[in-house]
PDB file of N, CA and C in Angstrom:
ATOM      1  N   UNK A   1     127.326 127.693  91.392  1.00  0.00           N
ATOM      2  CA  UNK A   1     127.291 126.500  90.531  1.00  0.00           C
ATOM      3  C   UNK A   1     126.648 126.819  89.183  1.00  0.00           C
ATOM      4  N   UNK A   2     127.197 126.234  88.138  1.00  0.00           N
ATOM      5  CA  UNK A   2     126.645 126.492  86.808  1.00  0.00           C
ATOM      6  C   UNK A   2     125.434 125.603  86.569  1.00  0.00           C
ATOM      7  N   UNK A   3     124.664 125.954  85.553  1.00  0.00           N
ATOM      8  CA  UNK A   3     123.472 125.145  85.245  1.00  0.00           C
ATOM      9  C   UNK A   3     123.888 123.735  84.820  1.00  0.00           C
ATOM     10  N   UNK A   4     123.245 122.748  85.395  1.00  0.00           N
ATOM     11  CA  UNK A   4     123.599 121.365  85.068  1.00  0.00           C
ATOM     12  C   UNK A   4     123.212 121.045  83.622  1.00  0.00           C
ATOM     13  N   UNK A   5     124.124 120.475  82.854  1.00  0.00           N
ATOM     14  CA  UNK A   5     123.821 120.117  81.456  1.00  0.00           C
ATOM     15  C   UNK A   5     122.792 118.999  81.387  1.00  0.00           C
ATOM     16  N   UNK A   6     121.957 119.066  80.357  1.00  0.00           N
ATOM     17  CA  UNK A   6     120.918 118.028  80.217  1.00  0.00           C
ATOM     18  C   UNK A   6     121.552 116.710  79.790  1.00  0.00           C
ATOM     19  N   UNK A   7     121.481 115.731  80.664  1.00  0.00           N
ATOM     20  CA  UNK A   7     122.049 114.412  80.332  1.00  0.00           C
ATOM     21  C   UNK A   7     120.937 113.446  79.955  1.00  0.00           C
ATOM     22  N   UNK A   8     121.333 112.302  79.431  1.00  0.00           N
ATOM     23  CA  UNK A   8     120.329 111.299  79.023  1.00  0.00           C
ATOM     24  C   UNK A   8     119.495 110.892  80.234  1.00  0.00           C
ATOM     25  N   UNK A   9     120.147 110.840  81.413  1.00  0.00           N
ATOM     26  CA  UNK A   9     119.430 110.450  82.634  1.00  0.00           C
ATOM     27  C   UNK A   9     118.866 111.699  83.299  1.00  0.00           C
ATOM     28  N   UNK A  10     117.561 111.815  83.334  1.00  0.00           N
ATOM     29  CA  UNK A  10     116.924 112.982  83.937  1.00  0.00           C
ATOM     30  C   UNK A  10     116.948 112.853  85.457  1.00  0.00           C
ATOM     31  N   UNK A  11     116.866 113.964  86.180  1.00  0.00           N
ATOM     32  CA  UNK A  11     116.878 113.924  87.654  1.00  0.00           C
ATOM     33  C   UNK A  11     115.769 113.038  88.205  1.00  0.00           C
ATOM     34  N   UNK A  12     114.638 113.002  87.497  1.00  0.00           N
ATOM     35  CA  UNK A  12     113.526 112.160  87.968  1.00  0.00           C
ATOM     36  C   UNK A  12     113.927 110.695  87.950  1.00  0.00           C
ATOM     37  N   UNK A  13     114.549 110.269  86.860  1.00  0.00           N
ATOM     38  CA  UNK A  13     114.968 108.859  86.759  1.00  0.00           C
ATOM     39  C   UNK A  13     115.996 108.542  87.843  1.00  0.00           C
ATOM     40  N   UNK A  14     116.898 109.501  88.097  1.00  0.00           N
ATOM     41  CA  UNK A  14     117.903 109.285  89.144  1.00  0.00           C
ATOM     42  C   UNK A  14     117.225 109.166  90.507  1.00  0.00           C
ATOM     43  N   UNK A  15     116.189 109.990  90.730  1.00  0.00           N
ATOM     44  CA  UNK A  15     115.456 109.924  92.001  1.00  0.00           C
ATOM     45  C   UNK A  15     114.811 108.557  92.157  1.00  0.00           C
ATOM     46  N   UNK A  16     114.185 108.078  91.084  1.00  0.00           N
ATOM     47  CA  UNK A  16     113.530 106.763  91.143  1.00  0.00           C
ATOM     48  C   UNK A  16     114.558 105.680  91.439  1.00  0.00           C
ATOM     49  N   UNK A  17     115.708 105.763  90.810  1.00  0.00           N
ATOM     50  CA  UNK A  17     116.753 104.752  91.045  1.00  0.00           C
ATOM     51  C   UNK A  17     117.189 104.786  92.503  1.00  0.00           C
ATOM     52  N   UNK A  18     117.408 105.991  93.040  1.00  0.00           N
ATOM     53  CA  UNK A  18     117.835 106.103  94.441  1.00  0.00           C
ATOM     54  C   UNK A  18     116.751 105.561  95.368  1.00  0.00           C
ATOM     55  N   UNK A  19     115.479 105.847  95.031  1.00  0.00           N
ATOM     56  CA  UNK A  19     114.372 105.348  95.860  1.00  0.00           C
ATOM     57  C   UNK A  19     114.366 103.829  95.853  1.00  0.00           C
ATOM     58  N   UNK A  20     114.570 103.232  94.689  1.00  0.00           N
ATOM     59  CA  UNK A  20     114.574 101.767  94.589  1.00  0.00           C
ATOM     60  C   UNK A  20     115.680 101.187  95.459  1.00  0.00           C
ATOM     61  N   UNK A  21     116.797 101.892  95.563  1.00  0.00           N
ATOM     62  CA  UNK A  21     117.910 101.389  96.380  1.00  0.00           C
ATOM     63  C   UNK A  21     117.629 101.615  97.863  1.00  0.00           C
ATOM     64  N   UNK A  22     116.957 102.721  98.190  1.00  0.00           N
ATOM     65  CA  UNK A  22     116.723 103.071  99.599  1.00  0.00           C
ATOM     66  C   UNK A  22     115.523 102.333 100.183  1.00  0.00           C
ATOM     67  N   UNK A  23     114.469 102.129  99.389  1.00  0.00           N
ATOM     68  CA  UNK A  23     113.244 101.505  99.917  1.00  0.00           C
ATOM     69  C   UNK A  23     113.530 100.189 100.651  1.00  0.00           C
ATOM     70  N   UNK A  24     114.292  99.247 100.082  1.00  0.00           N
ATOM     71  CA  UNK A  24     114.572  97.992 100.787  1.00  0.00           C
ATOM     72  C   UNK A  24     115.334  98.226 102.087  1.00  0.00           C
ATOM     73  N   UNK A  25     116.216  99.219 102.090  1.00  0.00           N
ATOM     74  CA  UNK A  25     116.984  99.518 103.305  1.00  0.00           C
ATOM     75  C   UNK A  25     116.045 100.012 104.397  1.00  0.00           C
ATOM     76  N   UNK A  26     115.108 100.895 104.037  1.00  0.00           N
ATOM     77  CA  UNK A  26     114.148 101.393 105.027  1.00  0.00           C
ATOM     78  C   UNK A  26     113.306 100.250 105.560  1.00  0.00           C
ATOM     79  N   UNK A  27     112.898  99.342 104.692  1.00  0.00           N
ATOM     80  CA  UNK A  27     112.096  98.192 105.119  1.00  0.00           C
ATOM     81  C   UNK A  27     112.887  97.364 106.123  1.00  0.00           C
ATOM     82  N   UNK A  28     114.165  97.138 105.843  1.00  0.00           N
ATOM     83  CA  UNK A  28     115.007  96.357 106.765  1.00  0.00           C
ATOM     84  C   UNK A  28     115.118  97.072 108.108  1.00  0.00           C
ATOM     85  N   UNK A  29     115.296  98.379 108.075  1.00  0.00           N
ATOM     86  CA  UNK A  29     115.415  99.142 109.326  1.00  0.00           C
ATOM     87  C   UNK A  29     114.135  99.022 110.140  1.00  0.00           C
ATOM     88  N   UNK A  30     112.988  99.137 109.475  1.00  0.00           N
ATOM     89  CA  UNK A  30     111.706  99.043 110.188  1.00  0.00           C
ATOM     90  C   UNK A  30     111.573  97.660 110.813  1.00  0.00           C
ATOM     91  N   UNK A  31     112.041  96.624 110.104  1.00  0.00           N
ATOM     92  CA  UNK A  31     111.965  95.257 110.643  1.00  0.00           C
ATOM     93  C   UNK A  31     112.902  95.117 111.848  1.00  0.00           C
ATOM     94  N   UNK A  32     114.071  95.720 111.774  1.00  0.00           N
ATOM     95  CA  UNK A  32     115.032  95.617 112.875  1.00  0.00           C
ATOM     96  C   UNK A  32     114.493  96.306 114.129  1.00  0.00           C
ATOM     97  N   UNK A  33     113.735  97.385 113.943  1.00  0.00           N
ATOM     98  CA  UNK A  33     113.184  98.110 115.102  1.00  0.00           C
ATOM     99  C   UNK A  33     112.230  97.219 115.888  1.00  0.00           C
ATOM    100  N   UNK A  34     111.472  96.345 115.192  1.00  0.00           N
ATOM    101  CA  UNK A  34     110.496  95.493 115.875  1.00  0.00           C
ATOM    102  C   UNK A  34     111.171  94.532 116.834  1.00  0.00           C
TER     103      UNK A  34
END
């Protein structure tokens, strides 16, 4: 794979966005387990 070009959206920002989307899902899963 070639080096990823620097885009306006940094990998850190993408990680934060993914976390924001996943965190509520994890919370729902934990609630369903109870």
